[in-house]
Short mmCIF file of C-alpha atoms (C1' of nucleotides) in Angstrom, two decimals:
data_model
loop_
_atom_site.label_atom_id
_atom_site.label_comp_id
_atom_site.label_asym_id
_atom_site.label_seq_id
_atom_site.Cartn_x
_atom_site.Cartn_y
_atom_site.Cartn_z
CA UNK P 1239 21.43 61.87 -46.32
CA UNK P 1240 19.77 59.99 -48.63
CA UNK P 1241 15.74 59.23 -49.18
CA UNK P 1242 14.58 56.75 -46.42
CA UNK P 1243 12.29 55.78 -49.57
CA UNK P 1244 14.66 55.08 -51.99
CA UNK P 1245 16.04 53.30 -49.13
CA UNK P 1246 13.11 51.25 -48.44
CA UNK P 1247 12.06 50.41 -52.15
CA UNK P 1248 15.27 50.24 -53.82
CA UNK P 1249 17.65 48.73 -51.07
CA UNK P 1250 19.30 46.40 -53.12
CA UNK P 1251 20.11 49.09 -55.85
CA UNK P 1252 21.51 51.31 -53.56
CA UNK P 1253 23.56 49.00 -51.58
CA UNK P 1254 25.24 48.04 -54.76
CA UNK P 1255 25.32 51.64 -56.46
CA UNK P 1256 27.10 52.06 -52.91
CA UNK P 1257 29.62 49.42 -53.03
CA UNK P 1258 31.25 51.14 -56.22
CA UNK P 1259 32.23 53.96 -53.83
CA UNK P 1260 33.39 51.16 -50.79
CA UNK P 1261 30.47 51.58 -48.82
CA UNK P 1262 29.08 48.99 -47.29
CA UNK P 1263 25.44 48.93 -46.51
CA UNK P 1264 24.24 46.88 -43.45
CA UNK P 1265 21.37 45.43 -45.34
CA UNK P 1266 20.37 43.49 -42.55
CA UNK P 1267 20.58 45.71 -39.88
CA UNK P 1268 18.43 48.40 -41.90
CA UNK P 1269 15.54 45.94 -42.43
CA UNK P 1270 15.01 44.57 -38.92
CA UNK P 1271 15.39 48.71 -37.59
CA UNK P 1272 12.79 49.28 -40.27
CA UNK P 1273 10.39 46.45 -39.02
CA UNK P 1274 11.06 47.53 -35.66
CA UNK P 1275 10.03 51.12 -36.25
CA UNK P 1276 7.08 50.45 -38.34
CA UNK P 1277 5.65 48.36 -35.73
CA UNK P 1278 6.39 50.52 -33.07
CA UNK P 1279 5.01 53.56 -34.98
CA UNK P 1280 1.89 51.62 -36.20
CA UNK P 1281 0.52 50.65 -32.58
CA UNK P 1282 1.82 53.99 -31.14
CA UNK P 1283 -0.39 56.24 -33.44
CA UNK P 1284 -2.91 53.82 -32.89
CA UNK P 1285 -2.98 54.90 -29.16
CA UNK P 1286 -2.49 58.44 -29.70
CA UNK P 1287 -5.52 57.97 -31.50
CA UNK P 1288 -7.46 55.94 -29.02
CA UNK P 1289 -6.30 58.56 -26.01
CA UNK P 1290 -7.30 61.66 -28.36
CA UNK P 1291 -10.81 60.04 -29.39
CA UNK P 1292 -11.53 59.15 -25.60
CA UNK P 1293 -10.27 62.75 -23.94
CA UNK P 1294 -12.80 64.27 -26.41
CA UNK P 1295 -15.61 62.15 -24.93
CA UNK P 1296 -14.86 63.44 -21.56
CA UNK P 1297 -14.42 66.34 -22.30
CA UNK P 1298 -18.13 66.30 -23.52
CA UNK P 1299 -19.36 64.03 -21.13
CA UNK P 1300 -17.70 66.56 -18.53
CA UNK P 1301 -19.78 69.35 -20.24
CA UNK P 1302 -23.31 67.62 -19.96
CA UNK P 1303 -22.45 66.82 -16.45
CA UNK P 1304 -21.72 63.30 -16.99
CA UNK P 1305 -19.77 60.83 -14.72
CA UNK P 1306 -16.24 60.60 -16.47
CA UNK P 1307 -14.11 58.23 -14.06
CA UNK P 1308 -14.69 55.43 -15.87
CA UNK P 1309 -13.04 56.62 -19.33
CA UNK P 1310 -10.59 58.20 -17.02
CA UNK P 1311 -9.33 55.06 -15.86
CA UNK P 1312 -9.14 53.67 -19.19
CA UNK P 1313 -7.57 56.20 -20.57
CA UNK P 1314 -4.93 56.47 -17.50
CA UNK P 1315 -3.96 52.80 -18.74
CA UNK P 1316 -3.87 53.79 -22.36
CA UNK P 1317 -1.42 56.47 -21.40
CA UNK P 1318 0.90 54.04 -19.98
CA UNK P 1319 1.09 52.05 -21.93
CA UNK P 1320 1.54 54.73 -24.63
CA UNK P 1321 4.21 56.27 -22.73
CA UNK P 1322 6.15 52.46 -23.27
CA UNK P 1323 5.82 52.60 -26.71
CA UNK P 1324 7.17 56.34 -27.38
CA UNK P 1325 10.10 55.48 -25.31
CA UNK P 1326 10.96 52.56 -27.81
CA UNK P 1327 9.92 54.02 -30.62
CA UNK P 1328 12.36 56.77 -29.72
CA UNK P 1329 15.26 55.16 -29.52
CA UNK P 1330 14.69 53.39 -32.39
CA UNK P 1331 14.31 56.64 -34.33
CA UNK P 1332 17.75 57.57 -32.84
CA UNK P 1333 19.11 54.50 -34.21
CA UNK P 1334 17.64 54.91 -37.45
CA UNK P 1335 18.69 58.57 -37.80
CA UNK P 1336 22.22 57.82 -37.09
CA UNK P 1337 22.15 54.68 -39.49
CA UNK P 1338 20.85 56.85 -42.24
CA UNK P 1339 22.77 59.75 -41.38
CA UNK P 1340 26.09 57.79 -41.79
CA UNK P 1341 25.30 56.56 -45.49
CA UNK P 1342 27.34 58.55 -48.06
CA UNK P 1343 25.75 59.96 -51.30
CA UNK P 1344 24.98 57.64 -54.14
CA UNK P 1345 27.99 58.68 -56.58
CA UNK P 1346 26.46 60.03 -60.44
CA UNK P 1347 26.42 57.71 -63.01
CA UNK P 1348 28.98 59.80 -64.75
CA UNK P 1349 31.45 59.09 -61.90
CA UNK P 1350 34.87 56.95 -62.65
CA UNK P 1351 34.62 53.60 -60.69
CA UNK P 1352 37.67 52.98 -58.70
CA UNK P 1353 38.39 53.18 -54.85
CA UNK P 1354 41.64 54.39 -54.55
CA UNK P 1355 43.28 58.06 -56.06
CA UNK P 1356 45.21 56.52 -58.73
CA UNK P 1357 41.70 55.90 -60.27
CA UNK P 1358 40.82 59.50 -60.13
CA UNK P 1359 40.84 60.33 -64.06
CA UNK P 1360 42.29 63.71 -65.71
CA UNK P 1361 39.90 65.83 -67.81
CA UNK P 1362 41.65 67.96 -68.97
CA UNK P 1363 45.15 70.10 -68.22
CA UNK P 1364 45.65 73.42 -68.58
CA UNK P 1365 49.25 75.52 -69.19
CA UNK P 1366 52.66 74.28 -69.74
CA UNK P 1367 54.77 73.48 -66.45
CA UNK P 1368 57.39 75.93 -66.80
CA UNK P 1369 61.39 74.86 -67.25
CA UNK P 1370 63.75 76.35 -64.96
CA UNK P 1371 67.45 76.90 -65.87
CA UNK P 1372 68.37 76.89 -62.63
CA UNK P 1373 67.70 74.30 -59.05
CA UNK P 1374 64.28 75.16 -57.98
CA UNK P 1375 63.42 76.09 -53.79
CA UNK P 1376 59.83 74.66 -52.57
CA UNK P 1377 58.02 77.37 -51.11
CA UNK P 1378 60.21 76.64 -47.33
CA UNK P 1379 63.24 77.93 -48.86
CA UNK P 1380 61.50 80.54 -50.65
CA UNK P 1381 59.62 82.20 -47.84
CA UNK P 1382 62.46 81.92 -45.47
CA UNK P 1383 65.17 83.18 -47.85
CA UNK P 1384 62.67 86.09 -48.20
CA UNK P 1385 61.60 86.01 -44.43
CA UNK P 1386 58.03 85.93 -45.34
CA UNK P 1387 57.07 82.64 -44.32
CA UNK P 1388 58.42 82.35 -40.30
CA UNK P 1389 57.86 78.55 -39.00
CA UNK P 1390 59.88 78.81 -35.94
CA UNK P 1391 57.29 81.72 -34.33
CA UNK P 1392 54.46 79.76 -35.39
CA UNK P 1393 55.86 77.04 -33.51
CA UNK P 1394 56.49 78.85 -30.64
CA UNK P 1395 52.87 80.57 -30.63
CA UNK P 1396 50.64 77.81 -31.01
CA UNK P 1397 52.26 74.34 -32.66
CA UNK P 1398 52.92 72.23 -35.62
CA UNK P 1399 51.12 73.21 -38.91
CA UNK P 1400 50.48 76.54 -38.46
CA UNK P 1401 52.20 79.70 -40.25
CA UNK P 1402 53.23 83.24 -39.20
CA UNK P 1403 53.59 85.01 -42.98
CA UNK P 1404 55.23 88.84 -42.85
CA UNK P 1405 55.62 91.38 -44.77
CA UNK P 1406 55.09 91.08 -48.63
CA UNK P 1407 54.11 87.39 -48.49
CA UNK P 1408 51.69 88.51 -45.81
CA UNK P 1409 50.53 91.20 -48.37
CA UNK P 1410 50.16 88.44 -51.42
CA UNK P 1411 48.34 86.60 -48.92
CA UNK P 1412 45.78 89.33 -49.06
CA UNK P 1413 46.29 90.46 -52.76
CA UNK P 1414 45.29 86.53 -53.84
CA UNK P 1415 42.15 86.41 -51.85
CA UNK P 1416 41.00 89.87 -52.70
CA UNK P 1417 41.75 89.05 -56.00
CA UNK P 1418 40.03 86.30 -56.37
CA UNK P 1419 36.74 87.61 -54.42
CA UNK P 1420 36.88 90.47 -56.82
CA UNK P 1421 36.96 88.31 -59.71
CA UNK P 1422 34.14 86.04 -58.14
CA UNK P 1423 31.60 88.50 -57.36
CA UNK P 1424 32.39 90.96 -60.61
CA UNK P 1425 32.43 88.46 -63.17
CA UNK P 1426 31.23 85.23 -62.09
CA UNK P 1427 28.01 86.55 -60.29
CA UNK P 1428 28.36 85.37 -56.32
CA UNK P 1429 27.19 87.72 -54.03
CA UNK P 1430 30.41 88.01 -51.34
CA UNK P 1431 29.09 87.24 -47.64
CA UNK P 1432 30.45 87.67 -44.65
CA UNK P 1433 29.80 84.48 -42.12
CA UNK P 1434 30.59 83.43 -38.78
CA UNK P 1435 33.65 80.91 -37.93
CA UNK P 1436 32.19 79.20 -34.89
CA UNK P 1437 28.72 77.19 -35.57
CA UNK P 1438 26.40 74.79 -33.98
CA UNK P 1439 25.66 71.41 -34.10
CA UNK P 1440 22.95 71.75 -36.75
CA UNK P 1441 24.82 73.36 -39.37
CA UNK P 1442 27.40 70.62 -38.99
CA UNK P 1443 24.30 68.03 -39.66
CA UNK P 1444 23.40 69.89 -42.24
CA UNK P 1445 26.01 69.80 -44.38
CA UNK P 1446 26.98 66.63 -43.10
CA UNK P 1447 30.22 66.67 -40.83
CA UNK P 1448 28.48 65.17 -38.35
CA UNK P 1449 27.75 62.81 -37.00
CA UNK P 1450 30.64 61.00 -38.48
CA UNK P 1451 33.05 63.32 -38.91
CA UNK P 1452 33.49 65.34 -35.64
CA UNK P 1453 36.93 64.59 -35.14
CA UNK P 1454 38.10 66.59 -38.04
CA UNK P 1455 36.61 69.76 -36.11
CA UNK P 1456 38.08 71.98 -34.02
CA UNK P 1457 34.93 72.27 -30.82
CA UNK P 1458 34.47 74.82 -28.49
CA UNK P 1459 33.86 73.87 -24.74
CA UNK P 1460 30.22 73.95 -23.85
CA UNK P 1461 29.28 77.61 -22.73
CA UNK P 1462 27.12 75.98 -20.18
CA UNK P 1463 26.98 72.24 -18.49
CA UNK P 1464 24.27 71.35 -20.46
CA UNK P 1465 25.06 73.63 -23.43
CA UNK P 1466 26.65 72.22 -26.50
CA UNK P 1467 29.93 73.99 -27.41
CA UNK P 1468 30.11 75.47 -31.09
CA UNK P 1469 32.39 73.98 -33.58
CA UNK P 1470 35.06 76.07 -35.91
CA UNK P 1471 34.35 76.17 -38.99
CA UNK P 1472 36.10 73.50 -41.16
CA UNK P 1473 35.05 75.60 -45.00
CA UNK P 1474 33.11 78.08 -45.40
CA UNK P 1475 30.89 75.85 -47.51
CA UNK P 1476 29.12 75.03 -43.61
CA UNK P 1477 27.81 78.93 -43.07
CA UNK P 1478 26.96 79.26 -46.77
CA UNK P 1479 25.49 76.04 -47.40
CA UNK P 1480 23.66 76.25 -44.06
CA UNK P 1481 21.91 79.80 -45.25
CA UNK P 1482 18.86 78.14 -46.68
CA UNK P 1483 18.81 75.31 -43.95
CA UNK P 1484 15.06 75.18 -42.85
CA UNK P 1485 14.10 77.22 -45.92
CA UNK P 1486 11.45 77.13 -48.86
CA UNK P 1487 12.91 79.22 -51.77
CA UNK P 1488 10.92 80.57 -54.50
CA UNK P 1489 11.81 79.44 -57.99
CA UNK P 1490 13.09 82.84 -58.81
CA UNK P 1491 15.03 83.03 -56.23
CA UNK P 1492 17.45 80.49 -57.89
CA UNK P 1493 20.17 80.33 -58.22
CA UNK P 1494 21.53 81.50 -55.21
CA UNK P 1495 25.77 81.85 -55.43
CA UNK P 1496 27.70 82.47 -52.73
CA UNK P 1497 31.25 83.36 -52.10
CA UNK P 1498 33.28 84.10 -48.99
CA UNK P 1499 36.64 84.15 -47.71
CA UNK P 1500 36.99 82.68 -44.25
CA UNK P 1501 39.88 81.22 -42.48
CA UNK P 1502 39.81 77.37 -41.90
CA UNK P 1503 40.46 74.94 -39.42
CA UNK P 1504 40.85 71.68 -39.30
CA UNK P 1505 42.07 68.96 -36.76
CA UNK P 1506 44.21 67.02 -39.11
CA UNK P 1507 43.81 63.92 -37.25
CA UNK P 1508 44.70 60.91 -38.80
CA UNK P 1509 47.23 62.46 -41.38
CA UNK P 1510 49.94 62.95 -38.73
CA UNK P 1511 53.50 62.81 -41.08
CA UNK P 1512 51.75 63.75 -44.06
CA UNK P 1513 52.77 67.08 -45.74
CA UNK P 1514 54.48 67.70 -42.72
CA UNK P 1515 56.69 70.51 -44.78
CA UNK P 1516 55.45 73.46 -45.42
CA UNK P 1517 51.95 74.98 -45.97
CA UNK P 1518 50.50 72.03 -47.38
CA UNK P 1519 48.58 70.85 -44.71
CA UNK P 1520 47.62 73.69 -42.05
CA UNK P 1521 45.54 73.54 -38.63
CA UNK P 1522 44.35 76.82 -39.98
CA UNK P 1523 44.38 78.04 -43.76
CA UNK P 1524 42.18 80.47 -45.67
CA UNK P 1525 40.17 79.54 -48.65
CA UNK P 1526 37.59 81.52 -50.91
CA UNK P 1527 34.75 79.02 -51.28
CA UNK P 1528 32.25 79.45 -53.66
CA UNK P 1529 28.64 78.20 -53.22
CA UNK P 1530 25.71 77.04 -55.18
CA UNK P 1531 21.88 76.54 -54.68
CA UNK P 1532 20.15 75.43 -57.61
CA UNK P 1533 16.78 73.38 -59.06
CA UNK P 1534 17.85 70.01 -59.14
CA UNK P 1535 17.68 70.05 -62.82
CA UNK P 1536 20.33 72.34 -63.68
CA UNK P 1537 22.45 71.43 -60.46
CA UNK P 1538 25.61 69.43 -63.34
CA UNK P 1539 25.62 72.14 -65.45
CA UNK P 1540 26.23 74.01 -62.53
CA UNK P 1541 29.33 71.61 -61.31
CA UNK P 1542 30.55 72.39 -64.89
CA UNK P 1543 30.23 76.28 -64.53
CA UNK P 1544 31.61 76.19 -60.91
CA UNK P 1545 34.38 74.49 -61.99
CA UNK P 1546 35.08 76.94 -64.39
CA UNK P 1547 34.91 79.68 -62.03
CA UNK P 1548 37.73 77.98 -60.16
CA UNK P 1549 39.90 76.95 -62.82
CA UNK P 1550 38.97 80.94 -64.17
CA UNK P 1551 41.53 81.95 -61.08
CA UNK P 1552 44.26 79.92 -62.36
CA UNK P 1553 44.08 80.72 -65.33
CA UNK P 1554 44.48 84.73 -64.53
CA UNK P 1555 47.55 83.77 -62.18
CA UNK P 1556 48.93 81.88 -65.07
CA UNK P 1557 49.29 78.55 -63.23
CA UNK P 1558 49.90 75.21 -64.93
CA UNK P 1559 46.91 72.81 -63.71
CA UNK P 1560 44.78 69.25 -64.51
CA UNK P 1561 41.33 68.73 -63.48
CA UNK P 1562 40.83 65.03 -62.34
CA UNK P 1563 37.18 63.71 -62.11
CA UNK P 1564 37.29 62.00 -58.82
CA UNK P 1565 36.90 57.93 -58.83
CA UNK P 1566 34.06 56.98 -56.44
CA UNK P 1567 36.05 55.66 -53.68
CA UNK P 1568 38.06 59.29 -53.54
CA UNK P 1569 35.30 61.43 -53.56
CA UNK P 1570 34.04 63.30 -50.30
CA UNK P 1571 30.89 61.70 -48.43
CA UNK P 1572 28.18 63.97 -49.58
CA UNK P 1573 29.30 64.45 -53.39
CA UNK P 1574 27.26 62.49 -55.86
CA UNK P 1575 30.47 63.70 -58.52
CA UNK P 1576 33.68 66.08 -57.62
CA UNK P 1577 36.03 67.81 -59.67
CA UNK P 1578 39.69 68.66 -57.83
CA UNK P 1579 41.66 70.87 -59.52
CA UNK P 1580 45.39 70.53 -58.99
CA UNK P 1581 48.06 72.86 -59.74
CA UNK P 1582 51.51 72.21 -60.58
CA UNK P 1583 54.28 72.61 -58.22
CA UNK P 1584 57.80 72.79 -59.83
CA UNK P 1585 59.88 71.65 -56.64
CA UNK P 1586 57.75 68.37 -55.85
CA UNK P 1587 57.11 67.65 -59.51
CA UNK P 1588 53.44 67.21 -59.29
CA UNK P 1589 50.23 68.55 -59.27
CA UNK P 1590 48.55 69.20 -55.39
CA UNK P 1591 45.29 69.34 -55.23
CA UNK P 1592 44.13 73.14 -54.75
CA UNK P 1593 40.17 73.30 -55.13
CA UNK P 1594 37.82 70.74 -54.86
CA UNK P 1595 34.23 71.12 -56.37
CA UNK P 1596 31.17 69.22 -55.62
CA UNK P 1597 27.54 68.72 -56.63
CA UNK P 1598 26.12 67.47 -53.25
CA UNK P 1599 22.74 66.98 -55.43
CA UNK P 1600 20.02 66.51 -52.71
CA UNK P 1601 22.24 65.40 -49.31
CA UNK P 1602 22.63 68.17 -47.95
CA UNK P 1603 19.20 69.66 -48.98
CA UNK P 1604 17.83 66.84 -47.51
CA UNK P 1605 19.41 67.17 -44.23
CA UNK P 1606 18.65 70.87 -44.03
CA UNK P 1607 14.93 70.92 -45.61
CA UNK P 1608 16.09 72.97 -48.13
CA UNK P 1609 13.41 73.08 -50.75
CA UNK P 1610 12.01 74.99 -53.24
CA UNK P 1611 8.36 75.70 -55.05
CA UNK P 1612 7.95 73.92 -58.45
CA UNK P 1613 5.36 75.54 -60.78
CA UNK P 1614 2.45 72.98 -61.16
CA UNK P 1615 4.02 70.70 -58.21
CA UNK P 1616 1.78 70.49 -55.07
CA UNK P 1617 4.82 70.17 -52.59
CA UNK P 1618 8.10 71.86 -52.47
CA UNK P 1619 11.02 69.76 -53.37
CA UNK P 1620 14.35 69.54 -52.29
CA UNK P 1621 17.29 72.12 -53.98
CA UNK P 1622 20.72 70.57 -54.90
CA UNK P 1623 23.46 72.08 -52.95
CA UNK P 1624 27.16 72.77 -54.74
CA UNK P 1625 30.41 73.94 -53.44
CA UNK P 1626 34.36 74.53 -54.39
CA UNK P 1627 37.22 76.55 -53.76
CA UNK P 1628 37.93 79.16 -55.64
CA UNK P 1629 40.60 78.78 -53.90
CA UNK P 1630 42.39 77.49 -51.10
CA UNK P 1631 44.61 80.88 -50.51
CA UNK P 1632 47.83 79.19 -48.67
CA UNK P 1633 48.26 76.62 -51.66
CA UNK P 1634 47.47 78.64 -54.57
CA UNK P 1635 50.44 81.11 -52.10
CA UNK P 1636 52.90 77.90 -52.80
CA UNK P 1637 52.11 77.15 -56.01
CA UNK P 1638 52.63 81.32 -56.92
CA UNK P 1639 55.96 81.58 -55.27
CA UNK P 1640 57.17 78.13 -56.84
CA UNK P 1641 56.12 78.93 -59.68
CA UNK P 1642 57.10 82.35 -60.19
CA UNK P 1643 60.58 81.96 -58.14
CA UNK P 1644 63.29 83.13 -60.37
CA UNK P 1645 67.31 82.18 -60.06
CA UNK P 1646 67.78 84.66 -57.21
CA UNK P 1647 65.59 83.64 -55.42
CA UNK P 1648 62.96 86.59 -55.71
CA UNK P 1649 59.68 86.01 -56.59
CA UNK P 1650 58.03 87.81 -59.78
CA UNK P 1651 53.88 89.04 -59.08
CA UNK P 1652 51.53 87.57 -60.92
CA UNK P 1653 50.42 90.71 -63.29
CA UNK P 1654 46.66 90.12 -62.38
CA UNK P 1655 48.04 90.85 -58.14
CA UNK P 1656 50.24 93.80 -58.95
CA UNK P 1657 47.09 96.43 -58.62
CA UNK P 1658 46.47 94.52 -55.01
CA UNK P 1659 50.01 95.15 -54.51
CA UNK P 1660 50.49 98.88 -55.03
CA UNK P 1661 51.55 97.81 -58.63
CA UNK P 1662 54.74 95.98 -57.00
CA UNK P 1663 56.55 93.52 -60.04
CA UNK P 1664 58.84 91.57 -57.64
CA UNK P 1665 59.02 90.15 -53.85
CA UNK P 1666 62.41 90.56 -52.83
"C1'" G I 43 25.45 90.21 -17.60
"C1'" G I 44 20.99 92.99 -14.94
"C1'" U I 45 15.16 94.64 -15.53
"C1'" G I 46 10.98 94.20 -18.63
"C1'" A I 47 8.19 92.52 -23.20
"C1'" G I 48 7.53 88.56 -26.39
"C1'" G I 49 8.04 84.35 -30.20
"C1'" U I 50 1.21 80.80 -33.16
"C1'" G I 51 0.57 79.26 -40.70
"C1'" G I 52 4.01 82.98 -47.10
"C1'" C I 53 2.98 87.46 -43.91
"C1'" C I 54 -0.15 90.39 -40.02
"C1'" G I 55 -2.89 88.80 -36.12
"C1'" A I 56 -6.36 86.56 -32.70
"C1'" G I 57 -6.61 82.62 -29.06
"C1'" C I 58 -4.73 81.66 -22.59
"C1'" G I 59 -6.96 73.75 -20.45
"C1'" G I 60 -11.48 70.05 -24.31
"C1'" C I 61 -15.90 72.58 -29.89
"C1'" U I 62 -8.39 75.21 -32.68
"C1'" G I 63 -4.55 72.36 -37.53
"C1'" A I 64 -5.83 76.48 -35.28
"C1'" A I 65 -10.74 82.78 -35.81
"C1'" G I 66 -9.87 87.40 -38.92
"C1'" G I 67 -6.80 90.13 -41.82
"C1'" C I 68 -3.44 90.50 -45.90
"C1'" G I 69 -1.03 87.69 -50.24
"C1'" C I 70 -1.18 83.75 -53.57
"C1'" U I 71 -4.72 80.25 -57.14
"C1'" C I 72 -8.77 78.83 -59.62
"C1'" C I 73 -13.88 80.04 -60.99
"C1'" C I 74 -18.49 83.89 -62.03
"C1'" C I 75 -19.61 88.63 -63.08
"C1'" U I 76 -18.00 93.76 -65.21
"C1'" G I 77 -16.42 95.62 -72.98
"C1'" C I 78 -10.48 97.44 -70.55
"C1'" U I 79 -9.08 99.23 -65.44
"C1'" A I 80 -10.33 99.61 -60.26
"C1'" A I 81 -14.65 97.28 -57.95
"C1'" G I 82 -17.31 92.68 -56.61
"C1'" G I 83 -19.10 87.27 -55.29
"C1'" G I 84 -17.33 81.96 -54.40
"C1'" A I 85 -14.24 78.03 -53.56
"C1'" G I 86 -8.81 76.47 -52.26
"C1'" U I 87 -4.45 77.67 -50.17
"C1'" A I 88 0.64 74.47 -44.21
"C1'" U I 89 4.73 71.11 -43.18
"C1'" A I 90 6.55 66.32 -41.99
"C1'" G I 91 5.64 60.97 -40.93
"C1'" G I 92 3.17 56.83 -41.41
"C1'" G I 93 -1.23 53.40 -42.93
"C1'" U I 94 -3.10 52.14 -47.37
"C1'" U I 95 -2.71 52.18 -52.55
"C1'" U I 96 1.46 52.62 -56.37
"C1'" G I 97 -5.27 55.98 -58.31
"C1'" U I 98 -2.84 63.03 -57.42
"C1'" C I 99 -8.72 59.15 -53.31
"C1'" C I 100 -8.83 58.06 -47.71
"C1'" C I 101 -7.20 57.34 -43.01
"C1'" C I 102 -4.17 58.32 -38.93
"C1'" U I 103 0.38 60.67 -35.80
"C1'" A I 104 3.30 64.97 -35.07
"C1'" U I 105 4.13 70.50 -35.47
"C1'" C I 106 1.70 77.32 -32.04
"C1'" G I 107 10.49 78.98 -30.56
"C1'" A I 108 13.29 73.99 -28.38
"C1'" G I 109 12.83 70.33 -24.58
"C1'" G I 110 10.75 68.42 -20.09
"C1'" G I 111 6.56 68.51 -16.23
"C1'" U I 112 1.17 68.80 -14.57
"C1'" U I 113 -3.15 66.55 -17.18
"C1'" C I 114 -7.97 61.55 -19.20
"C1'" G I 115 -6.86 66.01 -22.40
"C1'" A I 116 -1.94 71.42 -23.26
"C1'" A I 117 -1.19 76.91 -28.70
"C1'" U I 118 -3.09 77.51 -23.43
"C1'" C I 119 -0.60 76.11 -16.39
"C1'" C I 120 4.49 74.88 -14.23
"C1'" C I 121 10.00 74.61 -15.19
"C1'" U I 122 14.66 74.93 -18.11
"C1'" C I 123 16.89 76.23 -22.69
"C1'" C I 124 17.59 79.56 -26.90
"C1'" C I 125 16.12 83.55 -29.41
"C1'" U I 126 14.06 88.52 -30.49
"C1'" C I 127 12.64 93.61 -29.09
"C1'" A I 128 13.36 97.79 -25.06
"C1'" C I 129 16.29 99.96 -21.20
"C1'" C I 130 20.55 99.62 -17.78
"C1'" G I 131 25.34 98.16 -16.96
"C1'" C I 132 30.31 95.95 -19.37
"C1'" C I 133 33.03 96.16 -23.82
"C1'" A I 134 36.46 95.54 -29.43
#
RNA sequence: GGUGAGGUGGCCGAGCGGCUGAAGGCGCUCCCCUGCUAAGGGAGUAUAGGGUUUGUCCCCUAUCGAGGGUUCGAAUCCCUCCCUCACCGCCA
């Protein structure tokens, strides 16, 4: 959510800036809403002030045993007007709120201009794609050959875009998450968290999934008729970031660095036909998430650091990758800057996204009212929030299978994972 | 799920229809005093929105778990919901 004051005062600048990410701000609609809001709010507050003052008079009159009936009828009239105005104002505020909540974040100046994926800029690459002297298999063939990826059972049990992993592959999956969590907690200073997988609506508004992207989520049925159901998390970013919702933090409590391993659930509505083969796009997948809550002055350095933390996972696994700075049009709604990590997949002969690291600046903090106290400042200021995958476990598994495959269809186990596999060196 | 007790400012805790944005205490900030330390005295100390100015000044409104209701007026009364605690039941 953007700063309403900024929106009011720098409308043209904001609109132009948003246009560079492909969002058309309806200036006219906003101005109209704003004008109506202003006049309604002023009259409403004036009426309230009148009512409060006269009610006080009535109180005094009664205490002194004076007549108060005339005053009462006057106030009654005011109250009636007030009710009408209040209702109108509430309606406008709902509209305003929806309007503002639907506006994406302003991109940072350093973000490449462009609207499509092709406009993303490669910042650096790491590692060399290995050369194979045999025909490489993709992870689906490898997984089925090793009887470790069971797509048939998953379809029977749940449907498409689900997976059953078994045996050594299931274990490798577990090894990956253990390895990632250990790395981030022991080397990168994150606190390990265990969080709910079902969250309430406030949390989803806080991190920006709602109101715009409810269709990407799985929602549970309301528990009661009036009650609103909870939703399965699409990423641990939601519970982790919402830890600081409605909180004023002391400066010395920052930065807060949190990590959690959770399943993630996405409806993938609108992605029909995309990545239908294999593990790339699942309704349920696992991720080790990194979240940082920082002083706004340091958020850009924090983004670089957080991206490094995610990169370290790939480096230790010796998986070739590249870092892409997303262009304005390709970034997620709440991000002011995003780096995607793309891992090399030999079977596809291309790099595929395995992590997305974003600085959300104050976009989520404003929605969540997550603030900090600054020395010398009277008012608390909004913190900045960042998040990134460190990494998507399912896709990392794909990368390991494909990059570490051998001519006979077996898989070497990356050295750093072997301690987590009882010292095993291969999956056969 | 049942019964009972509660949810008030950074924290503790009063208030139970108007004089309460909220006593008192703790904490914190500034000042004074005391040669250090301890103690003492004084002042200040919520958040959000708006008006007005762009002067960190002033004014207004809202907020005592959330949402409704009663009333001229609600932290205070009524209803619904959420949460916390205790006991019972059930259960991984």
